[in-house]
Each structure stands twice: as C-alpha cells, then as structure tokens.
mmCIF file of C-alpha atoms in Angstrom:
data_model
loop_
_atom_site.group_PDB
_atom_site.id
_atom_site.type_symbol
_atom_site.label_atom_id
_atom_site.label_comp_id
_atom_site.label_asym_id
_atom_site.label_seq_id
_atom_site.Cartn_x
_atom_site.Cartn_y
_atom_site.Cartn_z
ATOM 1 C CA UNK A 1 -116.134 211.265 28.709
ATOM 2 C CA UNK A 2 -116.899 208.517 30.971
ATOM 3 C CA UNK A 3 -116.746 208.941 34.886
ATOM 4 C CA UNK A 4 -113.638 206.742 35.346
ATOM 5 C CA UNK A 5 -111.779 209.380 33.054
ATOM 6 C CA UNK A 6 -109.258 212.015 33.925
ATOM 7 C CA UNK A 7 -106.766 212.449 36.632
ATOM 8 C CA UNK A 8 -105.707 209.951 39.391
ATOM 9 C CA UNK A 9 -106.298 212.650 41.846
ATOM 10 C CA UNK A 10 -109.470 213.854 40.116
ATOM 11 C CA UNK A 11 -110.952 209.925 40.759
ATOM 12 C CA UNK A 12 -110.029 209.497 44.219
ATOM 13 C CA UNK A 13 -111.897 212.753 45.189
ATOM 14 C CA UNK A 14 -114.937 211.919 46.964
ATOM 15 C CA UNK A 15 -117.817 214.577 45.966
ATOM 16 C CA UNK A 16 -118.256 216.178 49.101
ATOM 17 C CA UNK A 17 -114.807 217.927 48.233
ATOM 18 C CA UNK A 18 -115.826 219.188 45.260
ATOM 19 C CA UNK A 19 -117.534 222.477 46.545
ATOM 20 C CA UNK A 20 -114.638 223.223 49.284
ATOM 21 C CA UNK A 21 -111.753 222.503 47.145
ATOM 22 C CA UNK A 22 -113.645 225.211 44.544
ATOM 23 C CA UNK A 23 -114.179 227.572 47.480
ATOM 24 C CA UNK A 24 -110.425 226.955 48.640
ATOM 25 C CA UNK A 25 -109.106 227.599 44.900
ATOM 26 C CA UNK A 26 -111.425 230.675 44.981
ATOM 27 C CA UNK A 27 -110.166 232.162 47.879
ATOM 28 C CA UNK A 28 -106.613 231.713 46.758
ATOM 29 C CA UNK A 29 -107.328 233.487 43.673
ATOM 30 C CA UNK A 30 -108.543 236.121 45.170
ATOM 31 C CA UNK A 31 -105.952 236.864 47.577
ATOM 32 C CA UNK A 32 -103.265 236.584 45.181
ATOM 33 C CA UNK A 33 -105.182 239.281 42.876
ATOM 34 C CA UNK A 34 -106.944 241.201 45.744
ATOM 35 C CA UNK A 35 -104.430 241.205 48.301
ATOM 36 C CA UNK A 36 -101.151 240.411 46.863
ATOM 37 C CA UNK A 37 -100.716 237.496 49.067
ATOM 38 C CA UNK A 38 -99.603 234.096 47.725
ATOM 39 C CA UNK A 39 -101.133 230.793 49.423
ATOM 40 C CA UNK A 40 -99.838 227.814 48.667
ATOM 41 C CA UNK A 41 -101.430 225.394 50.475
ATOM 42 C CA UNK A 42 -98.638 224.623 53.271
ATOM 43 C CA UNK A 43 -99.356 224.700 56.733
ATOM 44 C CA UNK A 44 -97.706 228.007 57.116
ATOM 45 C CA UNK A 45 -99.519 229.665 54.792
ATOM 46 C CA UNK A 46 -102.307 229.729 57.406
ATOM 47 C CA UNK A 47 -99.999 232.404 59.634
ATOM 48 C CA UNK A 48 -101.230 234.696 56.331
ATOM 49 C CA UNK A 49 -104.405 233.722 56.832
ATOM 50 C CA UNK A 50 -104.773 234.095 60.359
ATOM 51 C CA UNK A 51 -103.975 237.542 59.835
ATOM 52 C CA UNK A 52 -105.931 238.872 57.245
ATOM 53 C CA UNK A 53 -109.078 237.255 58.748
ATOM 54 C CA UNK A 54 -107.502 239.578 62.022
ATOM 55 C CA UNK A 55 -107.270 242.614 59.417
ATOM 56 C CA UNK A 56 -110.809 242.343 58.134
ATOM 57 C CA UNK A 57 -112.006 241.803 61.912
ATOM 58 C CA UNK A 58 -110.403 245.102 62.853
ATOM 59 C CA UNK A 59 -111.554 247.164 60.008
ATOM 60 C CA UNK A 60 -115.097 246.196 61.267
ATOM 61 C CA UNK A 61 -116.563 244.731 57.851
ATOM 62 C CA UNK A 62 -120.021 243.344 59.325
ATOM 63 C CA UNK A 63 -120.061 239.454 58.883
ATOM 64 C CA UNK A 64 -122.483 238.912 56.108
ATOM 65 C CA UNK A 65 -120.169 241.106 54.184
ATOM 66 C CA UNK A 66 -117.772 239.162 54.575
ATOM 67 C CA UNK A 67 -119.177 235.586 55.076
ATOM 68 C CA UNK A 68 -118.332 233.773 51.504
ATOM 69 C CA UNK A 69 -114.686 235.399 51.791
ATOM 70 C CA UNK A 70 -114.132 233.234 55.410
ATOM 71 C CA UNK A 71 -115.809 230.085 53.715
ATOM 72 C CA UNK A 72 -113.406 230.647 51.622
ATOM 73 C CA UNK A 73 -110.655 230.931 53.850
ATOM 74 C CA UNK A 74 -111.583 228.022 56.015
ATOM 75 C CA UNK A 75 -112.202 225.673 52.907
ATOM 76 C CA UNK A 76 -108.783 226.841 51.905
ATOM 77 C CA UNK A 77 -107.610 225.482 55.760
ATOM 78 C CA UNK A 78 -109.516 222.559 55.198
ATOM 79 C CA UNK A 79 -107.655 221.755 51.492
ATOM 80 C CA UNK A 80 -103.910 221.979 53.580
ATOM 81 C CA UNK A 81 -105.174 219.556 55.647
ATOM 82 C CA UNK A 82 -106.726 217.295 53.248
ATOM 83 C CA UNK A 83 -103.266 217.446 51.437
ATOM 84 C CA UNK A 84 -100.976 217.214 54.224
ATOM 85 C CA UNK A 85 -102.656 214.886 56.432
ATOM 86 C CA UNK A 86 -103.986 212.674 53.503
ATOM 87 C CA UNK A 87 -107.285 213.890 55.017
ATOM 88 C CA UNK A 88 -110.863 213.921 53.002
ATOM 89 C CA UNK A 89 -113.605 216.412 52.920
ATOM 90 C CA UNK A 90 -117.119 215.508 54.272
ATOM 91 C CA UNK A 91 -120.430 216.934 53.977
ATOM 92 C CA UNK A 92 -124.192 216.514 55.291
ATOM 93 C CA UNK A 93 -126.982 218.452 54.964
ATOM 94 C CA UNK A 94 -125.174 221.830 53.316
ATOM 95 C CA UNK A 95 -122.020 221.204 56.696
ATOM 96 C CA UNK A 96 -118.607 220.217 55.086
ATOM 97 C CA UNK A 97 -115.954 219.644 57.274
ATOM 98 C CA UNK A 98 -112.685 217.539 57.159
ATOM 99 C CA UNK A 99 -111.825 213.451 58.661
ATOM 100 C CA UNK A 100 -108.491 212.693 59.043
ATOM 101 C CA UNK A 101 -107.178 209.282 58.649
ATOM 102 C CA UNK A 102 -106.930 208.955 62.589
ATOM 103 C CA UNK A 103 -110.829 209.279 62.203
ATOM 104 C CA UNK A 104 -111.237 213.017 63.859
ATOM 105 C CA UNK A 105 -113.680 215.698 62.506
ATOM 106 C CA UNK A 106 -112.287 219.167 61.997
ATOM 107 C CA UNK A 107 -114.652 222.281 60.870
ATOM 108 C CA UNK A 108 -112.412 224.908 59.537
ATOM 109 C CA UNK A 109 -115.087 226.701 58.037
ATOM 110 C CA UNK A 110 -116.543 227.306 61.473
ATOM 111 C CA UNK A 111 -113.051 228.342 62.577
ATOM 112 C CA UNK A 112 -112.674 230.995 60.287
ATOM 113 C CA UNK A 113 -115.858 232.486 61.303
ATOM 114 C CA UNK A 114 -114.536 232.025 64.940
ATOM 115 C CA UNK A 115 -111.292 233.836 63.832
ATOM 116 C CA UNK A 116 -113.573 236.500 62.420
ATOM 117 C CA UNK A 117 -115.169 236.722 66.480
ATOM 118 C CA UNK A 118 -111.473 236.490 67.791
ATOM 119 C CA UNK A 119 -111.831 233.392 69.253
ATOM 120 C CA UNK A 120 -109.742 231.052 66.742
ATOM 121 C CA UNK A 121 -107.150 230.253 64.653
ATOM 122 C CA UNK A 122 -107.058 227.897 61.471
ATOM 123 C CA UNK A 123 -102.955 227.851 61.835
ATOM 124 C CA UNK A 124 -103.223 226.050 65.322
ATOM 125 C CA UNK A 125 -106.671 223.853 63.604
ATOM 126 C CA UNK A 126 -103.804 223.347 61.035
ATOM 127 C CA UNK A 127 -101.351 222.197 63.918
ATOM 128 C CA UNK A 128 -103.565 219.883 65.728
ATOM 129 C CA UNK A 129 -104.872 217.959 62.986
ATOM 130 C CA UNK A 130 -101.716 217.333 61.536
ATOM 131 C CA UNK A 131 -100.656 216.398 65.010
#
C-alpha cells in the first residue's frame, strides 16, 4: 500500500492527529462499555463529559490514576472541534493541542486536567472555539 492510498479523510489528516484522534476513539470506547454513556462527537456531548470528569473529581481518584482517562477525554474535546470547526490537531515536543481555521490555539487536554482541579470546562472550550 502506498502512502497516497486509502480514505479522503485518512489523507488529509496531518500526523500530529494521529495519536489524539486514537486517544479520542479510546476514550469513547471506553465510556460506552465502562460507563454506559454514548459520545458522539457533537458539541453537546461534552455536557456528558463535563460531568463525569466532575464525578471522578468527587469520588477523589488521585490524578495519576486517572491521568490517561482525561487525555482521553480532552483528545476526545479536541476531535469535536477538529470536526465541527474544520479545525486540525497540532503537536510539538510530546504537547498536542488544536488550531482552528481563524488561527487560535486551544489545549483541551490541559482543560480536562483543569476540569479534574474544578477550574474548567471542555463544553464552554467547545463553545468558544466554535465561536
């Protein structure tokens, strides 16, 4: 298979999404099996994932326990974006985050963890990227 094969949307993927739309796909997978809730990549899917980040905050779960499951989450913010803003993924030095076509950064892998410290919310990220 040559690189130029496969899907439209597979060639117009820069690489730097490659890890975060795996993480996203991840973290959908295991909500739908773990937690019985469906994601499905719409902007307000991300009230659902407001609050379970607020449900694991309040049970306490110390944050390396739960650290892959909020990269997760936020890559999951960060692939409603990409798709609804027409958005792409970015990375440097081990950092992804998201540019929208207006040319703005947005780390919603930091906001999750900032959700996890009650200080954020990846449904308002959500809002004010999309604008």
């Amino acid at each position: 298979m040559t690189p130029r094969q496969g899907t439209a949307h597979q060639q117009t993927r820069p690489h730097a999404a490659a890890r975060p739309a795996r993480w996203a796909a991840d973290a959908v997978a295991v909500m739908r099996e773990g937690a019985r809730v469906r994601l499905d990549y719409s902007a307000q899917s991300l009230w659902r994932v407001d609050r379970v980040i607020e449900e694991i905050r309040r049970e306490g779960a110390p944050y390396e326990a739960v650290r892959e499951t909020l990269r997760g989450l936020g890559a999951y913010a960060g692939e409603v974006i990409v798709r609804q803003a027409g958005a792409e993924w970015w990375a440097s030095g081990g950092d992804h985050w998201i540019r929208t076509p207006d040319g703005r950064l947005w780390d919603p892998i930091d906001e999750a963890r900032r959700c996890y410290g009650g200080q954020g919310s990846l449904r308002l990220l959500c809002r004010d990227a999309l604008g």
